[in-house]
Short mmCIF file of C-alpha atoms and ligand atoms in Angstrom, two decimals:
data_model
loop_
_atom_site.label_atom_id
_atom_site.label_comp_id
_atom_site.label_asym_id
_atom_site.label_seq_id
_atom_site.Cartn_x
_atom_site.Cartn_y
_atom_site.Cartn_z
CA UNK A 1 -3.34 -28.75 29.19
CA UNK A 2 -0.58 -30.03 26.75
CA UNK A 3 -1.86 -29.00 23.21
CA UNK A 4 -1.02 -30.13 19.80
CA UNK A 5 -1.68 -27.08 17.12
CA UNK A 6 -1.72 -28.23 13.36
CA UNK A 7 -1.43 -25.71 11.17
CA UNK A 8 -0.06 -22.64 14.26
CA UNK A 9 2.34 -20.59 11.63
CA UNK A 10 -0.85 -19.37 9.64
CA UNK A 11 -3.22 -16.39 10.22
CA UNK A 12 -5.60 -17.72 12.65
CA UNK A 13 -3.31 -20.71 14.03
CA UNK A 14 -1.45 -17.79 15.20
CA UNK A 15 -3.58 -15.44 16.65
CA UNK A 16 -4.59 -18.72 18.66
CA UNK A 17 -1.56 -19.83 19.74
CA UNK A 18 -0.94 -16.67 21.10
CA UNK A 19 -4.21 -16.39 22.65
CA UNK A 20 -3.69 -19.61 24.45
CA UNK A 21 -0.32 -18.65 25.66
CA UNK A 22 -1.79 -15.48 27.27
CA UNK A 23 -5.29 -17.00 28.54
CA UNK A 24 -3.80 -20.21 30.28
CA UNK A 25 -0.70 -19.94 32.18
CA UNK A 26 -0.62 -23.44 32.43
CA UNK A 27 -0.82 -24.65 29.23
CA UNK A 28 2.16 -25.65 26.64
CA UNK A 29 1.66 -25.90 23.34
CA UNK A 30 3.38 -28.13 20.31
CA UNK A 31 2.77 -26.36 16.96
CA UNK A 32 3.13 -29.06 14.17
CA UNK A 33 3.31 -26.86 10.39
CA UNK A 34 4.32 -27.83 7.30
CA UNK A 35 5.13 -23.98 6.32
CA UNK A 36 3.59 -24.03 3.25
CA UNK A 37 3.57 -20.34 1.59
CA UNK A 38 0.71 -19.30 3.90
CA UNK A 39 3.03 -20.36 6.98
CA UNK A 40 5.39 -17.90 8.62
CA UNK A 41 6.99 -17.91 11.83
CA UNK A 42 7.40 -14.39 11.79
CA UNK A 43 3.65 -15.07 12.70
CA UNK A 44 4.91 -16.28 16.62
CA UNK A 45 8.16 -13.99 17.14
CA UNK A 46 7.05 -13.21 20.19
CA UNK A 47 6.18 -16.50 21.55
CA UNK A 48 8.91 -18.21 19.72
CA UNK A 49 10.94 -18.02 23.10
CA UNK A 50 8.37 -19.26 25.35
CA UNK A 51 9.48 -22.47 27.43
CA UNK A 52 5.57 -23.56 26.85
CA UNK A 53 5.94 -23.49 22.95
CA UNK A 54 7.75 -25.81 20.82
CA UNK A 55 7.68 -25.69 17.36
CA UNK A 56 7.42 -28.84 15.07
CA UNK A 57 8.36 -28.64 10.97
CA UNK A 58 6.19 -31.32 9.22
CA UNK A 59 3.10 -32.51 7.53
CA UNK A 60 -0.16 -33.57 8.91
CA UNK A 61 -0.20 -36.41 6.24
CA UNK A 62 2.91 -37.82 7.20
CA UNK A 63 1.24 -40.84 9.41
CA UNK A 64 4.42 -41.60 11.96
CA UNK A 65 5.49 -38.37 11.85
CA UNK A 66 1.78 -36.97 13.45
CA UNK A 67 1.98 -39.88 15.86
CA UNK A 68 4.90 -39.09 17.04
CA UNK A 69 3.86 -35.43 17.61
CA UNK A 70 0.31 -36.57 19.30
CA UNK A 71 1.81 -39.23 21.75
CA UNK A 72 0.99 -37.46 25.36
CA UNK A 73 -0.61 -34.49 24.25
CA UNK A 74 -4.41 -34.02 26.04
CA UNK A 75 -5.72 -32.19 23.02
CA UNK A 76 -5.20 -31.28 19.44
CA UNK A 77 -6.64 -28.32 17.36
CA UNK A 78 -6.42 -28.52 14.12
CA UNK A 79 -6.18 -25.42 11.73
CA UNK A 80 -3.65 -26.76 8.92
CA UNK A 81 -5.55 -26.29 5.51
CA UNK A 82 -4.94 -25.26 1.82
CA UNK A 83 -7.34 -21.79 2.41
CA UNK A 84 -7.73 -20.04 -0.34
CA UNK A 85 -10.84 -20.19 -2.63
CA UNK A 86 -9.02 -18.56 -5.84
CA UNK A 87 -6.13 -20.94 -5.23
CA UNK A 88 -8.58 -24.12 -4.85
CA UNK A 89 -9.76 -23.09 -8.21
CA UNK A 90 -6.36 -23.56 -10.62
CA UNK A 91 -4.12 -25.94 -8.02
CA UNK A 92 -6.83 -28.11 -6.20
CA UNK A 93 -4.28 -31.36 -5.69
CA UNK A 94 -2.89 -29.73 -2.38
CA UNK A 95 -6.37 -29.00 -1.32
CA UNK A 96 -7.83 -32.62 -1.63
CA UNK A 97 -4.41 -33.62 0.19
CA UNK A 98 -4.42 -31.84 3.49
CA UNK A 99 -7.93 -30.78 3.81
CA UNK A 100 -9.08 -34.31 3.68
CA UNK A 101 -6.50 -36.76 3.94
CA UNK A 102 -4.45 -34.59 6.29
CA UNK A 103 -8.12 -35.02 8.82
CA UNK A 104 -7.75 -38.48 8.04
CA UNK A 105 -4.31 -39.08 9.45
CA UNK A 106 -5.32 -37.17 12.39
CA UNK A 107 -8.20 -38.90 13.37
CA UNK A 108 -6.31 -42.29 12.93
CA UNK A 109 -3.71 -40.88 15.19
CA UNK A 110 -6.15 -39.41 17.28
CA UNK A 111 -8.19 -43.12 17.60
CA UNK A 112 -4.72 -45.17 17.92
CA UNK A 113 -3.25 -42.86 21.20
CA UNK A 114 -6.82 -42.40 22.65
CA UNK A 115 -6.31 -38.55 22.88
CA UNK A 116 -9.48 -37.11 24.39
CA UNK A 117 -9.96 -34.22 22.35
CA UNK A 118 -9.52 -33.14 18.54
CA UNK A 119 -11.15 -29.62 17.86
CA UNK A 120 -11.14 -29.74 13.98
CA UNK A 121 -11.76 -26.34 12.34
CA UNK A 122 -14.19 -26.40 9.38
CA UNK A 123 -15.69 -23.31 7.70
CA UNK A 124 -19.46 -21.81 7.11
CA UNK A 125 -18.52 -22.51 3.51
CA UNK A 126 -19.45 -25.73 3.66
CA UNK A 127 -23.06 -24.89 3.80
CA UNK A 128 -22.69 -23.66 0.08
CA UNK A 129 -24.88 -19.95 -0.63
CA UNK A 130 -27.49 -19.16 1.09
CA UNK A 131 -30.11 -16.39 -0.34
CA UNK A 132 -31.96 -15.70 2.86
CA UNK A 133 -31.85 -16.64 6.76
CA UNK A 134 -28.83 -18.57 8.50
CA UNK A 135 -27.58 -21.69 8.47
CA UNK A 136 -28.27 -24.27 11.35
CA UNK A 137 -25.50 -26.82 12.48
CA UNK A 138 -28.14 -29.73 11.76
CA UNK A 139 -28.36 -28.25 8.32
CA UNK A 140 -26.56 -30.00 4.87
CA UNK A 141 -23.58 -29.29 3.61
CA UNK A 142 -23.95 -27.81 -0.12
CA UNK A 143 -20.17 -26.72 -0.81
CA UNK A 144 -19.70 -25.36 -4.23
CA UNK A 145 -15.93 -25.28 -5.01
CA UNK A 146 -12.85 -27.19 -4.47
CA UNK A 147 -11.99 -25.81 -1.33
CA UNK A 148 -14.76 -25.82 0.30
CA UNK A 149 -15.69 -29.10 -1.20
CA UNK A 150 -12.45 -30.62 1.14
CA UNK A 151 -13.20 -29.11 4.27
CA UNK A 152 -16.17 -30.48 3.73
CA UNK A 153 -14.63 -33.65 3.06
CA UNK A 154 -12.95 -33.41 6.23
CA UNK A 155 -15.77 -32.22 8.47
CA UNK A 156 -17.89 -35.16 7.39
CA UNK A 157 -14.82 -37.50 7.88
CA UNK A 158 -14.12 -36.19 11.62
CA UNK A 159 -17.86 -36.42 12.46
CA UNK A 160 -18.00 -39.94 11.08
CA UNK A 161 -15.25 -40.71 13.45
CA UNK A 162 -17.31 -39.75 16.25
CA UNK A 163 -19.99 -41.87 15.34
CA UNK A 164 -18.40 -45.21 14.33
CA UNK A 165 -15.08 -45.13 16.68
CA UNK A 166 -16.21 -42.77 19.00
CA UNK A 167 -13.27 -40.72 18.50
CA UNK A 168 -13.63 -37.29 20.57
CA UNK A 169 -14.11 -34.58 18.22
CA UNK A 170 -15.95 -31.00 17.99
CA UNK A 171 -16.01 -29.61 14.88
CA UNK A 172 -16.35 -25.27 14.21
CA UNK A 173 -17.46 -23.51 11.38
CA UNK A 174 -16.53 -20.00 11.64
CA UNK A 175 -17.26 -17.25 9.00
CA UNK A 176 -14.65 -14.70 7.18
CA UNK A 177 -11.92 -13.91 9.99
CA UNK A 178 -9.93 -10.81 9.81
CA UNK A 179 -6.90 -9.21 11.62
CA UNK A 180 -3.20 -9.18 12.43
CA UNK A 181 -0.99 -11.34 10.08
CA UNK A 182 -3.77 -12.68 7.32
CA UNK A 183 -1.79 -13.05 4.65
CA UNK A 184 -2.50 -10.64 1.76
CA UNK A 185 -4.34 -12.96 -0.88
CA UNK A 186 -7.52 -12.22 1.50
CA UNK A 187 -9.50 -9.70 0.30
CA UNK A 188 -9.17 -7.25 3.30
CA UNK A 189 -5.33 -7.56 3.42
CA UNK A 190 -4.96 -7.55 -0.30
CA UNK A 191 -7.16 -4.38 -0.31
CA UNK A 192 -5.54 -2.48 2.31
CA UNK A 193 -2.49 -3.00 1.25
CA UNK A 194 -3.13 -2.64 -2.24
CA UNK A 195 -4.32 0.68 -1.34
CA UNK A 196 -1.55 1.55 0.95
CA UNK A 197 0.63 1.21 -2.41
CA UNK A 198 -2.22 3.42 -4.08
CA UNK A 199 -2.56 0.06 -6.11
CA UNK A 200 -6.14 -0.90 -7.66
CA UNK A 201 -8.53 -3.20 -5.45
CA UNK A 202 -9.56 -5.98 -7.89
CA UNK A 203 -13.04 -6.52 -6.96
CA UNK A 204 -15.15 -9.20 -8.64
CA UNK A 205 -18.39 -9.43 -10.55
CA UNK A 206 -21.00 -6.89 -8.88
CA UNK A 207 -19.06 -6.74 -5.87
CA UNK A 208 -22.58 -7.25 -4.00
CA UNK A 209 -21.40 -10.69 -2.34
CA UNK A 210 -22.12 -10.71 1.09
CA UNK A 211 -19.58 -12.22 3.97
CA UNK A 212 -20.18 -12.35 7.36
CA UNK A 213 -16.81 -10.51 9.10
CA UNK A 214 -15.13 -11.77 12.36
CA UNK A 215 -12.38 -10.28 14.24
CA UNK A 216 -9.69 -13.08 14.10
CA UNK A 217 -9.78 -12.32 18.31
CA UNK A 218 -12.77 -13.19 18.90
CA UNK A 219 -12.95 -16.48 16.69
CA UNK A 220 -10.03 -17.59 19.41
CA UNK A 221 -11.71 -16.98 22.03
CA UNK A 222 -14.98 -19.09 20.40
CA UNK A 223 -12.67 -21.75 19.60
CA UNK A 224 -11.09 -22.32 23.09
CA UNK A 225 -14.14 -22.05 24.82
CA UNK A 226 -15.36 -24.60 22.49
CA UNK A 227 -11.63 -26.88 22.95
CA UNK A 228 -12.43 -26.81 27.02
CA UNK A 229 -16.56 -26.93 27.03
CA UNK A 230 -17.80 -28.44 23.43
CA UNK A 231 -19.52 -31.66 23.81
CA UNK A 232 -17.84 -34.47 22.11
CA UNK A 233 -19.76 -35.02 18.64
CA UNK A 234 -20.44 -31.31 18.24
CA UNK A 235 -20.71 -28.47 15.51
CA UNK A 236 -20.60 -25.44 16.37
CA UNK A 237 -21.28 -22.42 14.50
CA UNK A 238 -19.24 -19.36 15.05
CA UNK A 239 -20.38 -16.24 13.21
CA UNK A 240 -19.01 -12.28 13.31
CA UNK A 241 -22.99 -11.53 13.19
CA UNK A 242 -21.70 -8.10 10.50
CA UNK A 243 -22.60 -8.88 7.30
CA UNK A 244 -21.58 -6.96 4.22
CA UNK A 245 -21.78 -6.68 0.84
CA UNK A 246 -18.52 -6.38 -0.64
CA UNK A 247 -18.07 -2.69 -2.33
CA UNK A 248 -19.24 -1.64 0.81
CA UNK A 249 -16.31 -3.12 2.81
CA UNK A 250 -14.08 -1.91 0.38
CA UNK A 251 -15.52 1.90 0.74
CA UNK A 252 -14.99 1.18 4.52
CA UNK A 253 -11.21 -0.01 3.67
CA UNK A 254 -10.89 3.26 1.14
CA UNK A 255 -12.34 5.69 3.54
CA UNK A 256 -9.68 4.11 6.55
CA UNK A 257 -6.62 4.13 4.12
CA UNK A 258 -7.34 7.71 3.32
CA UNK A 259 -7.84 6.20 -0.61
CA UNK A 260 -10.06 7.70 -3.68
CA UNK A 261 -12.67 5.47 -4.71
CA UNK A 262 -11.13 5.64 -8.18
CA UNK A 263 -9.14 2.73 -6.77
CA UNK A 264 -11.80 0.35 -7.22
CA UNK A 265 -11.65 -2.21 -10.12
CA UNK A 266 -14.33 -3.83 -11.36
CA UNK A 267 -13.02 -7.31 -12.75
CA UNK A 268 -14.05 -10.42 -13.83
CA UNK A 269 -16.02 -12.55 -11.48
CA UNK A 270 -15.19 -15.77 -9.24
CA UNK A 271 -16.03 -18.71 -11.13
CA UNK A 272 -18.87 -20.33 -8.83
CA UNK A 273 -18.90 -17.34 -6.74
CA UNK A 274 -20.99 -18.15 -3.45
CA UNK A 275 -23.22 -15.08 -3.50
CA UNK A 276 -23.88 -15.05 0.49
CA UNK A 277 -22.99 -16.65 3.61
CA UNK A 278 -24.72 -17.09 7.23
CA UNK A 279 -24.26 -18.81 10.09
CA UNK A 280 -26.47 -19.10 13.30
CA UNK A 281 -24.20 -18.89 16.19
CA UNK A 282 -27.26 -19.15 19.07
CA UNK A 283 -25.34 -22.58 20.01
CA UNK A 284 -21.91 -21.45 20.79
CA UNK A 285 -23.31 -18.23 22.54
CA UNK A 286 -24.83 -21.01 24.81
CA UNK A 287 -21.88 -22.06 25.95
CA UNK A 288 -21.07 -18.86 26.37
CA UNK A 289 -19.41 -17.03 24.30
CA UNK A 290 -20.00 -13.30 22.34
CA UNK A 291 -17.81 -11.09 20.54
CA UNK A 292 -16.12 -8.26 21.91
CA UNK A 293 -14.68 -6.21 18.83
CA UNK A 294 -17.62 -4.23 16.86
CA UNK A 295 -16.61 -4.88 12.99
CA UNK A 296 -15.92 -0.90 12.22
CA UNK A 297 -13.22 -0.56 15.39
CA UNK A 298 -11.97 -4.00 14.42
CA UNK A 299 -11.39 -2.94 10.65
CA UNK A 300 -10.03 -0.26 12.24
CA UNK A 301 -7.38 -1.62 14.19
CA UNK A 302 -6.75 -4.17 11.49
CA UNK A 303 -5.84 -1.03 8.94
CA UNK A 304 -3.54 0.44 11.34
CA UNK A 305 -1.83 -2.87 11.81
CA UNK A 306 -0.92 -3.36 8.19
CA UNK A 307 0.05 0.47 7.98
CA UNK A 308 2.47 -0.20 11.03
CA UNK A 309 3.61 -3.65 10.24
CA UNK A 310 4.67 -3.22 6.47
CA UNK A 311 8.01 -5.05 7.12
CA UNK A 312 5.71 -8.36 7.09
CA UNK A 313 3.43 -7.64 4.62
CA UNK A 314 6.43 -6.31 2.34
CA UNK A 315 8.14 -9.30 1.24
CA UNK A 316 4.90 -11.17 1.15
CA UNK A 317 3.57 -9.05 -1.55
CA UNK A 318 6.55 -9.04 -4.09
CA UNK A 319 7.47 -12.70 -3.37
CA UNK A 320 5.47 -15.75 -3.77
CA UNK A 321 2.30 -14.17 -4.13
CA UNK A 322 3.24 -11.62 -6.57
CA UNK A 323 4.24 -14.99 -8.85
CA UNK A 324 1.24 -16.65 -8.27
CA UNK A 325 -0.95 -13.57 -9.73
CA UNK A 326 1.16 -13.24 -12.71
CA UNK A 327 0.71 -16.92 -13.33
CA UNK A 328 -2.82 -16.24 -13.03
CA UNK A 329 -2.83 -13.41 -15.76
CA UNK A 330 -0.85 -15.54 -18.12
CA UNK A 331 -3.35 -18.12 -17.74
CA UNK A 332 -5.91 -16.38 -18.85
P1 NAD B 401 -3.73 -20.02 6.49
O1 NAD B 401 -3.70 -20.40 5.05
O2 NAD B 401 -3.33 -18.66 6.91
O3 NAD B 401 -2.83 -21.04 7.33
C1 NAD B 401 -2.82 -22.43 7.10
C2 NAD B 401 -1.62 -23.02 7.86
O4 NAD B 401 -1.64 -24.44 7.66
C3 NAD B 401 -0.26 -22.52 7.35
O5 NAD B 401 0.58 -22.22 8.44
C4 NAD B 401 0.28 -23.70 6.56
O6 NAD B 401 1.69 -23.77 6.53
C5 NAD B 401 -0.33 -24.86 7.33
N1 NAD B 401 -0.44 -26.10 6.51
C6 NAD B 401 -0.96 -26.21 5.25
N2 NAD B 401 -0.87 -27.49 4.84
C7 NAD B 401 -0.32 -28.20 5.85
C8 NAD B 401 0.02 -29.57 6.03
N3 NAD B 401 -0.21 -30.48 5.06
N4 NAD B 401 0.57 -29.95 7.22
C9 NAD B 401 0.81 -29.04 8.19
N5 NAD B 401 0.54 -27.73 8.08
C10 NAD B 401 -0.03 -27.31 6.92
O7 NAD B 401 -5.20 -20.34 6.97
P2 NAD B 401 -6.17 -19.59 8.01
O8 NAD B 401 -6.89 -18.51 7.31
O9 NAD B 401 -5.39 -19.30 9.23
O10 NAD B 401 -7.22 -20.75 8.29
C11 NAD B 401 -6.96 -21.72 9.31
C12 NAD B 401 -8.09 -22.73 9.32
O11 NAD B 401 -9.33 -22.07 9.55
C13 NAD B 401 -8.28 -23.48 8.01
O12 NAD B 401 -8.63 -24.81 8.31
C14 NAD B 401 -9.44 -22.77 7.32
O13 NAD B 401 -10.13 -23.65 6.47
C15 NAD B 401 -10.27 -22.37 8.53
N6 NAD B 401 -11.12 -21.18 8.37
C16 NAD B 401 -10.57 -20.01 7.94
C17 NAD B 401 -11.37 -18.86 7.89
C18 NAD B 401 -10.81 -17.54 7.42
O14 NAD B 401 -11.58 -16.60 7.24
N7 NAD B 401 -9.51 -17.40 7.24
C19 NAD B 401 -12.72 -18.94 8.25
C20 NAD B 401 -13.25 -20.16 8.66
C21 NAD B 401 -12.42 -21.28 8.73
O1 DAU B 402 -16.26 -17.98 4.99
C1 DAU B 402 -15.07 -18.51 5.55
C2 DAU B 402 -14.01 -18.53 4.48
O2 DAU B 402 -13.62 -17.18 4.25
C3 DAU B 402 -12.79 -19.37 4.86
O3 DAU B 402 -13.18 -20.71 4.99
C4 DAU B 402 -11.68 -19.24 3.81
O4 DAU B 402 -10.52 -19.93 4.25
C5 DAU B 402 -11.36 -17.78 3.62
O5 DAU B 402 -10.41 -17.64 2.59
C6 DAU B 402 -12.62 -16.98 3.29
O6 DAU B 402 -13.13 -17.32 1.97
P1 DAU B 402 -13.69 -16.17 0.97
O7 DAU B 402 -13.61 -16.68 -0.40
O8 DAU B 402 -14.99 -15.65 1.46
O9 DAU B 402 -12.57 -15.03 1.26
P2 DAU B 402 -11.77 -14.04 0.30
O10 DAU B 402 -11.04 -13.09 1.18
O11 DAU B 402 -11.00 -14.75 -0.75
O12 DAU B 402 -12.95 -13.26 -0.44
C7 DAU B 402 -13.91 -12.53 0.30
C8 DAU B 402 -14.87 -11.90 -0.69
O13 DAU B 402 -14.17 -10.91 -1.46
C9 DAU B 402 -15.43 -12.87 -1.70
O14 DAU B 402 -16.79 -12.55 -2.00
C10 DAU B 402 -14.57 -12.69 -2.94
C11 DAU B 402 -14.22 -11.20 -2.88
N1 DAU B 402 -12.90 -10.86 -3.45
C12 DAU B 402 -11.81 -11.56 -3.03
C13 DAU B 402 -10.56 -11.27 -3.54
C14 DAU B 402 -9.34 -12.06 -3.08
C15 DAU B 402 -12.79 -9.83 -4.39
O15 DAU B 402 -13.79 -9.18 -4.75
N2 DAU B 402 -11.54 -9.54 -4.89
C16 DAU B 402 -10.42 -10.23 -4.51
O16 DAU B 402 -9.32 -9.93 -5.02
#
């Protein structure tokens, strides 16, 4: 299969790019990425060499540009997003701009070249906060901030497509993904390496949200398995089944860092903080699919990646993001 990745040189786009590589010896892969801060090729060193990768440097709202990039290809997943809720609060322009109009352009490009699959990647957060139970794919979309407000944007947009142009698209919503190379805004990768540096781990409000955790692994092999068997028209839920509240995630992070609790800071809350999220996944484990890496081994692992990889967390840390937090504090 020739693929198309939007969006390859961030966390996930990454992990899946990789996993393709590995899982499908005869598959090639075009990563188009605009390499906004979140992007990195660091991310794909070791693929980077691969005569079945390529990568592309542009925008998914650049119209000709995408076209170009599509023409041939036999599928196209698309991860490229603004992702961060705290970001989405105080700089939501860039949001609004990929998240929806960057779906748009695909789809058009998508329609014009008759491509017969676009795998768009959407979020649980669309559903908005849910107090009890789990949310269905047939159930509405209640998004409460400017993030997740776009990808709901685009979610609706791609599954309009389907039913007005019949344009071939499956749409996932996956809950909180963690693992190797999420960059450290997150709250598990700002937390364990916040505590690695013996640095305080800013938690907000109660800290009693919950999130529903999935290892960033098993989310790639959901989303393949959806890219090759999803049915055209499609949502499909894809959830880490661990929920959490989250002081008791950061205990967990503590406890694996080796870390006194004194670390913790209590600090002001999220404005519009969804309290809980909760997806039913009974559809995609139809087709298939379960998750192999129990949450506690998989935090695990994901600790003793950051501990061993601090040459790419490093410059992360004291670059860009550092400037974006003190921008944040003198905002305030
Ligand atoms: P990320 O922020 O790590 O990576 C986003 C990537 O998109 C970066 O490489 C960035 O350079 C690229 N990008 C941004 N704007 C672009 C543009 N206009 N054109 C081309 N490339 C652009 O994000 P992530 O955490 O890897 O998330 C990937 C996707 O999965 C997003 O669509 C996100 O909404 C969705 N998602 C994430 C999670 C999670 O827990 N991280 C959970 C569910 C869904
Ligand atoms: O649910 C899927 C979503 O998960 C994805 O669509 C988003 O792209 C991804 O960023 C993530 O959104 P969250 O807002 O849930 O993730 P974040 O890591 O920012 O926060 C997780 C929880 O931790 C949330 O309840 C807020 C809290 N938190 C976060 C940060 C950054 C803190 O308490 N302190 C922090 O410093």
């Amino acid at each position: 299969m020739k693929l198309v990745v939007t969006g390859g040189a961030g966390f996930i786009g990454s992990n899946f790019i990789r996993h393709v590589l590995a899982a499908h010896a005869d598959d090639s892969i075009v990563n188009l990425d605009k390499l906004t801060y979140a992007g990195n090729l660091k991310n794909l060193a070791d693929v980077t060499d691969s005569p079945r990768y390529r990568f592309v440097h542009g925008d998914v709202c650049d119209a000709k540009m995408v076209r170009d990039v599509l023409r041939g290809a036999d599928a196209v997943v698309n991860f490229a997003a603004e992702s961060h809720v705290d970001r989405s609060l105080v700089e939501p322009d860039a949001f609004l701009r990929t998240d929806v109009f960057g779906v748009f352009t695909l789809l058009e490009a998508v329609r014009e070249l008759s491509i017969p699959r676009l795998v768009h990647i959407s979020t649980d957060e669309v559903y908005g906060s849910l107090a009890t139970g789990s949310a269905r794919e047939s159930d509405p979309l209640r998004p409460s901030n400017p993030y997740s407000a776009s990808k709901a944007g685009g979610d609706l947009l791609a599954l309009a497509y389907w039913q007005t142009h019949r344009v071939p698209v499956v749409v996932t919503r996956s809950s909180n993904n963690f693992g190797p190379f999420q960059y450290p805004e997150k709250v598990i990768p700002l937390f364990i390496t916040n505590a690695l540096d013996d640095q305080p781990l800013p938690l907000y409000g109660d800290g009693r949200n919950v999130r529903d955790w999935l290892y960033v692994v098993d989310n790639c092999t959901a989303l393949d398995l959806v890219l090759r068997k999803g049915k055209d028209g499609e949502v499909y839920n894809i959830g880490g089944g661990h929920e959490v509240e989250n002081i008791v995630l950061t205990r967990d992070i503590l406890r694996l860092t080796g870390k006194p609790e004194t670390l913790i800071r209590p600090v002001k809350d999220r404005p519009g903080h969804d309290r809980r999220y909760s997806v039913d996944s009974k559809k995609v484990r139809q087709l298939g699919w379960t998750p192999k890496h129990p949450f506690g081994k998989a935090l695990e692992t994901t600790v003793a990646w950051f501990r061993e990889h601090e040459a790419w967390w490093r410059p992360l840390k004291s670059g860009e993001l550092k400037a974006w937090y003190r921008q944040q504090y003198e905002n305030r």
